[in-house]
CSV table of C-alpha atoms in Angstrom, one decimal:
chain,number,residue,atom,x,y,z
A,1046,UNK,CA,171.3,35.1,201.1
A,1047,UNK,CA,172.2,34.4,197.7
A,1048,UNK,CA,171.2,31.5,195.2
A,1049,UNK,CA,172.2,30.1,191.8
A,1050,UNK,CA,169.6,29.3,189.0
A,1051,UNK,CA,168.6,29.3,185.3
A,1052,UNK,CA,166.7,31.7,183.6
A,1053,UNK,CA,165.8,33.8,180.5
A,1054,UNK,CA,166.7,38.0,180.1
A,1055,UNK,CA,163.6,39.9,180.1
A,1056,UNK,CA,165.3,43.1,180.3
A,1057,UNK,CA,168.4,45.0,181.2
A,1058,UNK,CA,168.7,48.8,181.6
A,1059,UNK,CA,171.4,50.8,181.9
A,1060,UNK,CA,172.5,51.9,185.5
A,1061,UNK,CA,175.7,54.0,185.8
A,1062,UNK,CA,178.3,53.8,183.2
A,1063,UNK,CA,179.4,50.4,183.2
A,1064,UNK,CA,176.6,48.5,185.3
A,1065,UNK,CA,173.1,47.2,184.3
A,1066,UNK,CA,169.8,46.1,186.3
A,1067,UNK,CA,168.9,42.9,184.9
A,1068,UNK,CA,165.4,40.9,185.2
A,1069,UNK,CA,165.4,37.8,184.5
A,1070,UNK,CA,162.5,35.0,184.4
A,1071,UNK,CA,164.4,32.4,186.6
A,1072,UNK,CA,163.2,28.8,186.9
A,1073,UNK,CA,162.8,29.0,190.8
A,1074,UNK,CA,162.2,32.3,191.6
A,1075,UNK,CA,160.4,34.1,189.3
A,1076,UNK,CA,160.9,36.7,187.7
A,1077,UNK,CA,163.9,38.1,189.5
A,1078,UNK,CA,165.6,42.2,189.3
A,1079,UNK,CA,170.1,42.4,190.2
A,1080,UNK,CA,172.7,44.6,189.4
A,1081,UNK,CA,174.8,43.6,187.3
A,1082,UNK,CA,178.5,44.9,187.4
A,1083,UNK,CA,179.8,45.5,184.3
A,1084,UNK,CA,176.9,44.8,182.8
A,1085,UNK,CA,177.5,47.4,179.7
A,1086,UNK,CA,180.9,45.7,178.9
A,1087,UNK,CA,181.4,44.4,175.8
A,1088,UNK,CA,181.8,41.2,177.2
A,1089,UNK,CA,178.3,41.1,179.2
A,1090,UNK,CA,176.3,43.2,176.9
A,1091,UNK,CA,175.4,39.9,174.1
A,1092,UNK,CA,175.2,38.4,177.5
A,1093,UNK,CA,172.4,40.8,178.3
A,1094,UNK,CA,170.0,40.5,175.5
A,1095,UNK,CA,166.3,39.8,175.9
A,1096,UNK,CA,165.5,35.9,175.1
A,1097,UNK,CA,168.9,34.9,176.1
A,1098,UNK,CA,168.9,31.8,178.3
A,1099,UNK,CA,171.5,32.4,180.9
A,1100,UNK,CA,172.7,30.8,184.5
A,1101,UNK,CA,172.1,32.8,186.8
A,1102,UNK,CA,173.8,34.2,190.6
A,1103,UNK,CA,171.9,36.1,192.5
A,1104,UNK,CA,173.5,37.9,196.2
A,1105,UNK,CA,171.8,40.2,198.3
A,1106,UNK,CA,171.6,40.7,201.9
A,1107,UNK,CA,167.2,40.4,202.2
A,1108,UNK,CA,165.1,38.5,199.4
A,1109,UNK,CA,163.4,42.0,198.6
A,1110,UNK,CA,166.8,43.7,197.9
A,1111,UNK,CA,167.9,44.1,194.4
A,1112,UNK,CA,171.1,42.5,194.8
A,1113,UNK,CA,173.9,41.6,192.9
A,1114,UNK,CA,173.6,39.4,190.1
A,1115,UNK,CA,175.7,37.4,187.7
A,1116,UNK,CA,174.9,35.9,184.3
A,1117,UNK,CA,176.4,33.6,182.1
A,1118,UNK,CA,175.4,32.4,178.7
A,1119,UNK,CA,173.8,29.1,178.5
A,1120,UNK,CA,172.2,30.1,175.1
A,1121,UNK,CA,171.8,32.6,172.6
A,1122,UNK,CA,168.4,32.9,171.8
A,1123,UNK,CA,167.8,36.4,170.4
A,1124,UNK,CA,171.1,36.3,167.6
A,1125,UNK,CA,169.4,33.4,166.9
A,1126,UNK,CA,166.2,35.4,166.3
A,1127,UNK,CA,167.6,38.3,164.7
A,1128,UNK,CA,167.4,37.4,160.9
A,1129,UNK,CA,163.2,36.8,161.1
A,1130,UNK,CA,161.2,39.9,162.0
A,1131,UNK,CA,158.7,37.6,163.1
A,1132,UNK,CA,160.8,35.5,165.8
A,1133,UNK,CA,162.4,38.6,167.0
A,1134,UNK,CA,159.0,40.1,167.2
A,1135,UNK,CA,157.8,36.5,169.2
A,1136,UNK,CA,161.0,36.6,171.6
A,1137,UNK,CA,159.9,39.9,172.4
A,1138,UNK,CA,156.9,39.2,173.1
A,1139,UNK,CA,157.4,36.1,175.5
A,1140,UNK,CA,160.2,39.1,177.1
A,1141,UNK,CA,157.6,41.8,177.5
A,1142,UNK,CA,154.5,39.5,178.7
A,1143,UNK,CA,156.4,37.1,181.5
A,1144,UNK,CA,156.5,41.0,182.8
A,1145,UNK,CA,153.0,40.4,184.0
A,1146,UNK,CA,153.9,37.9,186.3
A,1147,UNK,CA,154.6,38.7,189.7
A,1148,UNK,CA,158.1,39.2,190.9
A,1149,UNK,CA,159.7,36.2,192.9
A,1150,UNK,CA,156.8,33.9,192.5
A,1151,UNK,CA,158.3,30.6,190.3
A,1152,UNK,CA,156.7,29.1,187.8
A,1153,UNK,CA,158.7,26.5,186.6
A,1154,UNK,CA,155.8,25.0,184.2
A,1155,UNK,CA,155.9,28.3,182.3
A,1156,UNK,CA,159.7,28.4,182.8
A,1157,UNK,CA,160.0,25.4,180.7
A,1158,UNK,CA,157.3,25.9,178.0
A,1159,UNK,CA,159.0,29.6,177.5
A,1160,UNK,CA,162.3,27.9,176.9
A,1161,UNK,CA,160.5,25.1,174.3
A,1162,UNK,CA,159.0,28.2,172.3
A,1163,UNK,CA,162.3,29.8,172.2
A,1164,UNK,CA,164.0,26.6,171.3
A,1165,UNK,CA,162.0,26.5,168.3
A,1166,UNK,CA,161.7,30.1,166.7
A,1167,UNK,CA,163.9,28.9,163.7
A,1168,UNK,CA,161.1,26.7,162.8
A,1169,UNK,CA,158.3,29.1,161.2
A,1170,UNK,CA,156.0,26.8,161.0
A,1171,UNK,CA,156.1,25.5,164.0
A,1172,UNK,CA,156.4,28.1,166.7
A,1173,UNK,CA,153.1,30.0,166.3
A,1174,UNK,CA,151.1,27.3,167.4
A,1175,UNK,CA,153.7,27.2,170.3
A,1176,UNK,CA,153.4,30.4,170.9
A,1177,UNK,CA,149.2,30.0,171.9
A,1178,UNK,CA,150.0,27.2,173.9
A,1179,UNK,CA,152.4,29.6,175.7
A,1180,UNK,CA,149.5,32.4,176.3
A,1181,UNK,CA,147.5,29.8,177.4
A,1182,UNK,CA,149.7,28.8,180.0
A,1183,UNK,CA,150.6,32.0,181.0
A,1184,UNK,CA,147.0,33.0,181.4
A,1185,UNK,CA,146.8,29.8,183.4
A,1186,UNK,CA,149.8,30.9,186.1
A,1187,UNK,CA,148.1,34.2,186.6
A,1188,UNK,CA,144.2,32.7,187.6
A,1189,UNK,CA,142.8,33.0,184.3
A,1190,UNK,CA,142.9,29.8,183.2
A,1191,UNK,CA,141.0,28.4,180.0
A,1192,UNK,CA,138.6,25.2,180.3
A,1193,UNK,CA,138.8,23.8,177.0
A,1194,UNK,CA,137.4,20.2,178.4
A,1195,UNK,CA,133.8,19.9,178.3
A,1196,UNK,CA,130.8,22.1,177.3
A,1197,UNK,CA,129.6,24.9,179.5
A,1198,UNK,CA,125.9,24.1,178.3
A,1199,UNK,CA,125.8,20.1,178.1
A,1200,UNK,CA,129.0,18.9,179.7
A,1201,UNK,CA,130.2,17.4,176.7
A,1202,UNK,CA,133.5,17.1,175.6
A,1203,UNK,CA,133.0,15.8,171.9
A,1204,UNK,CA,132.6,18.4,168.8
A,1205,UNK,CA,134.2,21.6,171.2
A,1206,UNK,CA,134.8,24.3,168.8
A,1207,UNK,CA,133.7,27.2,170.9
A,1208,UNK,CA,134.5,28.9,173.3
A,1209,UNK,CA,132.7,31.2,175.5
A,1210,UNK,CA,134.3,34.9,175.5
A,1211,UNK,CA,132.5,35.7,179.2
A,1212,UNK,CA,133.7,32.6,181.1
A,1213,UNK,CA,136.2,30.9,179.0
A,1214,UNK,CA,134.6,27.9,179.0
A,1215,UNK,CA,134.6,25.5,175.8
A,1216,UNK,CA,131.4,25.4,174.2
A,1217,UNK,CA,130.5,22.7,171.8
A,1218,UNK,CA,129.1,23.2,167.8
A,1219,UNK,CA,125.1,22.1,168.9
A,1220,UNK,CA,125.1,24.4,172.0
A,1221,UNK,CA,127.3,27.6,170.8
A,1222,UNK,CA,125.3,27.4,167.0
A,1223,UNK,CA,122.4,30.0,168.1
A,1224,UNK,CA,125.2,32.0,169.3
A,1225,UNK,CA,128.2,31.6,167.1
A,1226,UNK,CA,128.1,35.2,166.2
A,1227,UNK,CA,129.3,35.9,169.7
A,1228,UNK,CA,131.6,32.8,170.8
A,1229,UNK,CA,134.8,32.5,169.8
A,1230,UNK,CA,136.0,29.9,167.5
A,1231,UNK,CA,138.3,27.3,169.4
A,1232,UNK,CA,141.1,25.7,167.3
A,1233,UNK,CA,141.3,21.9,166.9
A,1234,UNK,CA,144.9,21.7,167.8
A,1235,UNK,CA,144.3,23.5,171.5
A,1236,UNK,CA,142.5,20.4,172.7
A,1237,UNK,CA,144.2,17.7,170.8
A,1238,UNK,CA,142.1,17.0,168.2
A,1239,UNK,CA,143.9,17.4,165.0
A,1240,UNK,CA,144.9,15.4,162.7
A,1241,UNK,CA,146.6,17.3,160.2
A,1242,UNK,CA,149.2,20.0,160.5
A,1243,UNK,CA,148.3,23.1,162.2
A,1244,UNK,CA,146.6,25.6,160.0
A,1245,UNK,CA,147.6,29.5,159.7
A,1246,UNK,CA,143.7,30.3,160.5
A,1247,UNK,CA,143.9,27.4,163.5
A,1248,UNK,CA,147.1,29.8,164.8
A,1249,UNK,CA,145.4,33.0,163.5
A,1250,UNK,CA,141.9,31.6,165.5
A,1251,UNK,CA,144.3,30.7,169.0
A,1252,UNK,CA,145.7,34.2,169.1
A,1253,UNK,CA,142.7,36.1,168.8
A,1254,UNK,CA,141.2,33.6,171.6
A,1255,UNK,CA,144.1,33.8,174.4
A,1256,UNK,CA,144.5,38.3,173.0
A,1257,UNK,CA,140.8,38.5,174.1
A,1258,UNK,CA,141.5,37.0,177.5
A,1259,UNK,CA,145.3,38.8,178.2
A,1260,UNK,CA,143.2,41.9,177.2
A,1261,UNK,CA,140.1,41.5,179.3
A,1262,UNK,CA,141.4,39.4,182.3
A,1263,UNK,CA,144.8,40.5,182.7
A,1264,UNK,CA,145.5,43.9,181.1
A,1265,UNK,CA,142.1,46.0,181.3
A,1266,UNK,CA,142.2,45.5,185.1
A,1267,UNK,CA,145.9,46.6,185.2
A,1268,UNK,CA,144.9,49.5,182.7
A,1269,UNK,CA,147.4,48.7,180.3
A,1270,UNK,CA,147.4,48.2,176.5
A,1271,UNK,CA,148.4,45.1,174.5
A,1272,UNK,CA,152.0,45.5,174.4
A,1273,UNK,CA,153.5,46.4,170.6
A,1274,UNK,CA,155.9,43.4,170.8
A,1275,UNK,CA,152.8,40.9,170.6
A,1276,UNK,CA,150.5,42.9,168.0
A,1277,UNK,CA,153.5,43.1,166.1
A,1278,UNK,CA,154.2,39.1,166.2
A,1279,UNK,CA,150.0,38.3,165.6
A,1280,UNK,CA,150.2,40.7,162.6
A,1281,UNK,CA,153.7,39.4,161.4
A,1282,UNK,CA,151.9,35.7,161.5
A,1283,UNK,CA,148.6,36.0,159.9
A,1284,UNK,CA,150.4,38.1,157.0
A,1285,UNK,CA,152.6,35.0,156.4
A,1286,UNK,CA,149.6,32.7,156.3
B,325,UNK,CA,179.1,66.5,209.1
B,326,UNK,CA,180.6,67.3,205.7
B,327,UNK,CA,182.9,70.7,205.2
B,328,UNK,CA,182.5,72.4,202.3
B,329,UNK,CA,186.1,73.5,200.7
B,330,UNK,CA,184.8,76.2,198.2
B,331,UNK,CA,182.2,78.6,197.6
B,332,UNK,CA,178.9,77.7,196.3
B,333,UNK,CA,179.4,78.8,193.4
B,334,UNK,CA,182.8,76.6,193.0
B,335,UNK,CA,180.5,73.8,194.2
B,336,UNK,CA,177.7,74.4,191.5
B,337,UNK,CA,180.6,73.9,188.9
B,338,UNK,CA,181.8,70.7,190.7
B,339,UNK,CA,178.1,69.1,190.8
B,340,UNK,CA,177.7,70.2,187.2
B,341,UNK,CA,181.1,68.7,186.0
B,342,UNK,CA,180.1,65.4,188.2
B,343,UNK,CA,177.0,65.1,185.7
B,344,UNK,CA,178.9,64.8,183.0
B,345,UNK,CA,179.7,60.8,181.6
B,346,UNK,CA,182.8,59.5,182.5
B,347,UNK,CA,182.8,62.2,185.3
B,348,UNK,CA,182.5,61.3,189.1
B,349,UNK,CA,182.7,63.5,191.7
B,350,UNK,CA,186.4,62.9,192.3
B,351,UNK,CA,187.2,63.5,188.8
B,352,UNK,CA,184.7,66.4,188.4
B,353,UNK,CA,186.7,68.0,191.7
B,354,UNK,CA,190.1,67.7,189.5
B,355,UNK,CA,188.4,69.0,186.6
B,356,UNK,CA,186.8,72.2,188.0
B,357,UNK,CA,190.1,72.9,190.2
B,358,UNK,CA,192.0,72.8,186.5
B,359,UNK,CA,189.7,75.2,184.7
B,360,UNK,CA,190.2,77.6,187.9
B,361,UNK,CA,193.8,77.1,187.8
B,362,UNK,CA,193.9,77.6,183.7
B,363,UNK,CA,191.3,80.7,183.7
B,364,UNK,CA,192.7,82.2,180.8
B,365,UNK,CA,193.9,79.9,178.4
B,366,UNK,CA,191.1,77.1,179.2
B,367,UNK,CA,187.7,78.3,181.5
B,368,UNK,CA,187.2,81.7,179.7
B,369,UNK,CA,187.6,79.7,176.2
B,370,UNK,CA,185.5,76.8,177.5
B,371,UNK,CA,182.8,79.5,178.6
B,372,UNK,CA,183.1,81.0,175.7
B,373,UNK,CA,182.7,77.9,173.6
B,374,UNK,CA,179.9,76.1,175.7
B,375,UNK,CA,177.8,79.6,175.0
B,376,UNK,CA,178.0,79.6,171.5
B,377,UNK,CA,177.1,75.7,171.6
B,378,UNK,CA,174.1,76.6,173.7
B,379,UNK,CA,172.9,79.6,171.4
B,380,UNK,CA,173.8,77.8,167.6
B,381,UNK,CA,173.1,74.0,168.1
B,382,UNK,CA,170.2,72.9,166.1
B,383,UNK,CA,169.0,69.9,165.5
B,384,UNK,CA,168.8,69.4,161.1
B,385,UNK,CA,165.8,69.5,160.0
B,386,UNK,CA,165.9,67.1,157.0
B,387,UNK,CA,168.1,64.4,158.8
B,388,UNK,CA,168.3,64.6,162.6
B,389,UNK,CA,171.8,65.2,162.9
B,390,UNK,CA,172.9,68.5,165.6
B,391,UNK,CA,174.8,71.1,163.9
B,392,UNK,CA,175.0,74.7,163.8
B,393,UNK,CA,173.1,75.2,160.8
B,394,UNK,CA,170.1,73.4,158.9
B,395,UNK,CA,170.1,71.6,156.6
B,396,UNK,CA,173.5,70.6,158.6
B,397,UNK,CA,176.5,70.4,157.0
B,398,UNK,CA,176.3,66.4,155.5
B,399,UNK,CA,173.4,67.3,154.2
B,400,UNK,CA,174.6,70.2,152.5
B,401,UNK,CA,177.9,68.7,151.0
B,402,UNK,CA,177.9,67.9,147.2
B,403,UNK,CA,180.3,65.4,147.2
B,404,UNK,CA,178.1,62.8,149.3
B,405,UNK,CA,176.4,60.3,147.0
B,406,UNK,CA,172.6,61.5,147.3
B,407,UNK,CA,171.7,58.1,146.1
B,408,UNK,CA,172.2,56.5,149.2
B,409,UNK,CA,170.8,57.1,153.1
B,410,UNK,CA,172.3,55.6,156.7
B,411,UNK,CA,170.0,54.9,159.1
B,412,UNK,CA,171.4,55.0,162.5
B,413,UNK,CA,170.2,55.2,166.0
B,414,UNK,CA,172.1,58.0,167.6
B,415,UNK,CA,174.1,61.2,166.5
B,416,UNK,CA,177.0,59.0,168.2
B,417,UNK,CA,176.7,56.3,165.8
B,418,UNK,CA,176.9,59.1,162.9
B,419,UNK,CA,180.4,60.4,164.6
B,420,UNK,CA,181.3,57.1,164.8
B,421,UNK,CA,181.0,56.6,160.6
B,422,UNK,CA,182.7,59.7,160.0
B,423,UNK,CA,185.5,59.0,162.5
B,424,UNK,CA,185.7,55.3,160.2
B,425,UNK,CA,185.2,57.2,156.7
B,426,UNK,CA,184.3,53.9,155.5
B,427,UNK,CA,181.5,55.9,154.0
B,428,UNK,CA,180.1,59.2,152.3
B,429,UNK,CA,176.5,59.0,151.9
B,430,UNK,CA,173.9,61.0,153.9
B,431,UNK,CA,172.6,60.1,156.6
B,432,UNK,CA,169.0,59.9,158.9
B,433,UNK,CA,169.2,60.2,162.9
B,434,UNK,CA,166.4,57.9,164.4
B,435,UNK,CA,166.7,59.5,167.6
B,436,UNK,CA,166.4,55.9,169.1
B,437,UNK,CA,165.1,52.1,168.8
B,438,UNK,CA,161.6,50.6,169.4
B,439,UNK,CA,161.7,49.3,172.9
B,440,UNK,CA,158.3,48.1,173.7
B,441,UNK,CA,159.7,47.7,177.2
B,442,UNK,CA,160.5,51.3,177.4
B,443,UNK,CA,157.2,52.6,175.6
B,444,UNK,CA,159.4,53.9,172.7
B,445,UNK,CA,157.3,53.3,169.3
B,446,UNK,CA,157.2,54.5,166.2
B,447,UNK,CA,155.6,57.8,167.1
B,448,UNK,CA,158.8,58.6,169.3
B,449,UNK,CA,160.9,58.4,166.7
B,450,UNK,CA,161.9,60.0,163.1
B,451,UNK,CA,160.3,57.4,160.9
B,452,UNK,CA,158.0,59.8,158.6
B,453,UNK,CA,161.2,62.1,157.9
B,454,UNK,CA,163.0,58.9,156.6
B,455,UNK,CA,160.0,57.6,154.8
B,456,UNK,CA,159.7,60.7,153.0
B,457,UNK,CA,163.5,61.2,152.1
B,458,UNK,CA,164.0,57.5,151.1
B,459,UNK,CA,162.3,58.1,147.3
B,460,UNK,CA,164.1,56.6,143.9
B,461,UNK,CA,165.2,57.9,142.0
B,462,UNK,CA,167.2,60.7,144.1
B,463,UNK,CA,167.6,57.4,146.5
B,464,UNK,CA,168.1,54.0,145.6
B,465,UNK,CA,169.7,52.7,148.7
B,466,UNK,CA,169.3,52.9,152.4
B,467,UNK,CA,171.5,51.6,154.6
B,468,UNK,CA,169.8,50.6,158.6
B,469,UNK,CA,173.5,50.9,160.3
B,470,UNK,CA,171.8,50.1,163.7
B,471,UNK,CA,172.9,48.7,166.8
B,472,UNK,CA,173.2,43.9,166.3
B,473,UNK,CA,170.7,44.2,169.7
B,474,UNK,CA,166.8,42.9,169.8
B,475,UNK,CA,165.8,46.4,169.8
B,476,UNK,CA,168.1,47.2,167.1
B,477,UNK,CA,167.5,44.8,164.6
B,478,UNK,CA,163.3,45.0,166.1
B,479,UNK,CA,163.6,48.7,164.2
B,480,UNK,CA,165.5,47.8,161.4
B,481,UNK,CA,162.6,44.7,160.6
B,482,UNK,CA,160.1,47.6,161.5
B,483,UNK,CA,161.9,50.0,158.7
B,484,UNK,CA,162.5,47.1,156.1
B,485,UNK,CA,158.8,46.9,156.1
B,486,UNK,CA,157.7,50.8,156.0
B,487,UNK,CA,160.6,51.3,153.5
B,488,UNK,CA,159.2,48.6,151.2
B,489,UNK,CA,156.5,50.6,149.4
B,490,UNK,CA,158.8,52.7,148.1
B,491,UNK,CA,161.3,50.4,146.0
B,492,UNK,CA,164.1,51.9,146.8
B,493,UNK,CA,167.3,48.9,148.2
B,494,UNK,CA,167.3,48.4,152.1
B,495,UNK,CA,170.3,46.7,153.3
B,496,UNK,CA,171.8,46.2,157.1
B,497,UNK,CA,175.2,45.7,158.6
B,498,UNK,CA,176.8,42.1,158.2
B,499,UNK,CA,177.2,40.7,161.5
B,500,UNK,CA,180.3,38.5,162.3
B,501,UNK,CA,183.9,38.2,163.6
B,502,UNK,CA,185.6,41.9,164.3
B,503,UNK,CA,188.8,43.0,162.9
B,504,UNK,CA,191.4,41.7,165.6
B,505,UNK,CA,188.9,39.6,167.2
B,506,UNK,CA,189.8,35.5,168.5
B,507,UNK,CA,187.0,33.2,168.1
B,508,UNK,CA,188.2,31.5,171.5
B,509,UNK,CA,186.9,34.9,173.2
B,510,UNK,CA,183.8,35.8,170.4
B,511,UNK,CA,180.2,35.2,172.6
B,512,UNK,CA,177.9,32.4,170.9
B,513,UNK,CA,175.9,34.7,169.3
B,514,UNK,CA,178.5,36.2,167.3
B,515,UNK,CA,179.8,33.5,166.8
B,516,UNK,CA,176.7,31.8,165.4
B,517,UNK,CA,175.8,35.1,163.4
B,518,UNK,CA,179.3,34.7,161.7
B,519,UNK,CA,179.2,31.5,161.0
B,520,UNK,CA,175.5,32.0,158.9
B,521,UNK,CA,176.6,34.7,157.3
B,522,UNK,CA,179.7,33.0,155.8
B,523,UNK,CA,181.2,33.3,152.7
B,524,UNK,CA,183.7,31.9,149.8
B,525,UNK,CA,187.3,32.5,149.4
């Protein structure tokens, strides 16, 4: 079988002397392994870079097999990155947590919100914020899904600026005040209520809300550890605000 | 069934040769039959050499480069500038500076890149060494001569920033159009890195 597609580079290791295994976050089938002939060339190697948005071929002879893959540049995302620690430490991060989605299962919503983020990492004021929308989505393609609507306690969905740390529910100001101590502080700009320009302790406030739930939800189960990229990215972020 | 043509211990010197980069088994098959063929004036020397390697390599203690003494010989040469260090990932990229001479400063062997894909960190590599070497006013300079990849340029952010206490100047390679290159065959992202990093005639 064999299929054509779009995607982004989420890796690409060495195999051989000339060839690489590439994985790459396609748009209709996931996230996606394939050999790559000459994949250490000169020619294929800027080709090859994490973050790069690339067209993808992909030929094998069973949709399990690694198969043979072919890329092509479509854009080049991470020499874009590479003057700004912190965009090359957020295109990592996208790179290294799309790993925690399944292989071959598509998300195309998460496809295309990955590609917006990365479209905009120039713009330092304006990708962080992306960036939580991004871990919010891709807690909500794994089953972890935030509910930012109403109020666990009273069903409300006015004055939300909680949210509950146990079932990631929104909580509002009157029902979380007894427990604010515990709750975690949900940013304006996650449920559309802002009026302003997103704040560095708005962005600073959405990371340590969607790290708690990737930690607790997604990565204590797998046992694994926040990966570096995305410490790196949240501590690059808050020290610029 | 496959026939063995030699000995095993003929065969031990193939599968060791095949190991070897660049090497197949093919080529590792002609290699081994031309030592054999050339005992004399090439496998006894070879032997001879490859054992002295084994026994006097070190690795320098004060820069990361392999050698046969420590503090290798860079590090050990007068005529270097002292006031300036190059960062670079591999001992390869080190013989490939020397081979340029576009350079005579010291130098400081990572021993690789952060890959947070790979598990490589910090800890895995020779950071502290650097940190401590890279102190004005013996050093005013360090140049991060690493590889224009994500991982590359993810360590040499990571360095710029464990390097900044000290004071001393942290620069990086310029990135751009290579000597002979056409821009009708240059990939986007060299091109684009060129193109920002531009300058007047």
């Amino acid at each position: 079988m064999e299929w054509v597609d779009e995607g982004i580079v989420l890796s690409a290791r060495p195999h051989g002397e000339t060839a690489a295994i590439a994985e790459v976050f396609t748009r209709a089938h996931g996230r996606h392994l394939g050999l790559v002939h000459g994949g250490r060339s000169r020619k294929l190697r800027p080709v090859l870079q994490i973050g790069n948005h690339v067209e993808v071929g992909w030929k094998g002879r069973m949709p399990e097999d690694l198969g043979s893959m072919t890329v092509e540049l479509r854009r080049g995302f991470a020499a874009e990155a590479m003057a700004r620690a912190s965009d090359l430490a957020a295109l990592t991060s996208v790179s290294t947590l799309a790993h925690l989605l399944p292989e071959h299962d598509p998300h195309p919503g998460l496809y295309e919100i990955s590609l917006f983020v990365l479209s905009f990492l120039e713009e330092a004021e304006v990708w962080p914020a992306l960036m939580v929308r991004w871990e919010l989505a891709l807690l909500d393609e794994l089953g972890f899904g935030l509910d930012l609507s109403t109020c666990a306690a009273t069903g409300t969905s006015e004055n939300l600026i909680y949210v509950s740390p146990k079932s990631g529910r929104a909580v509002s100001a009157a029902a979380g005040e007894p427990y604010s101590d515990r709750l975690l502080h949900l940013p304006a700009f996650l449920i559309g209520k802002t009026n302003g320009p997103v704040t560095p302790t708005d962005v600073t406030a959405g990371f340590k809300l969607t790290g708690h739930f990737l930690k607790t939800r997604v990565l204590d189960p797998r046992d694994q550890i926040m990966p570096d990229a995305r410490q790196r990215m949240v501590a690059l972020v808050c020290a610029s605000g | 069934m496959s026939r063995k043509a030699a000995g095993p211990e003929i065969e031990r010197l193939i599968q060791i040769l095949a190991r070897l980069p660049g090497l197949g088994s093919r080529s590792a098959r002609k290699a081994a039959l031309s030592l054999i063929k050339r005992r004399n004036d090439l496998l006894l020397p070879l032997t001879e050499a490859l054992n002295v390697a084994a026994e006097r390599i070190v690795t320098c203690d004060l820069c990361g480069n392999i050698d046969t003494i420590s503090p290798c010989t860079i590090c050990e040469d007068e005529r270097r500038d002292r006031s300036m260090i190059v960062v670079v990932e591999d001992v390869g990229d080190l013989w490939a500076l020397e081979r340029a001479g576009v350079v005579n400063a010291r130098y400081h062997v990572l021993g690789g890149q952060l890959s947070p894909l790979d598990g490589i960190g910090p800890d895995q590599l020779n950071i502290p060494r650097l940190i401590e070497r890279a102190r004005p006013p013996e050093v005013v300079e360090v140049l991060l001569a690493l590889n224009a990849t994500v991982e590359g340029q993810s360590t040499a952010h990571y360095l710029r920033e464990q390097l900044a206490p000290s004071g001393v100047k942290v620069s990086v390679l310029q990135q751009g159009v290579p000597v002979g290159g056409e821009l009708d065959y240059l990939d986007e992202g060299t091109l684009a890195a060129a193109i920002k990093a531009r300058r007047s005639l």
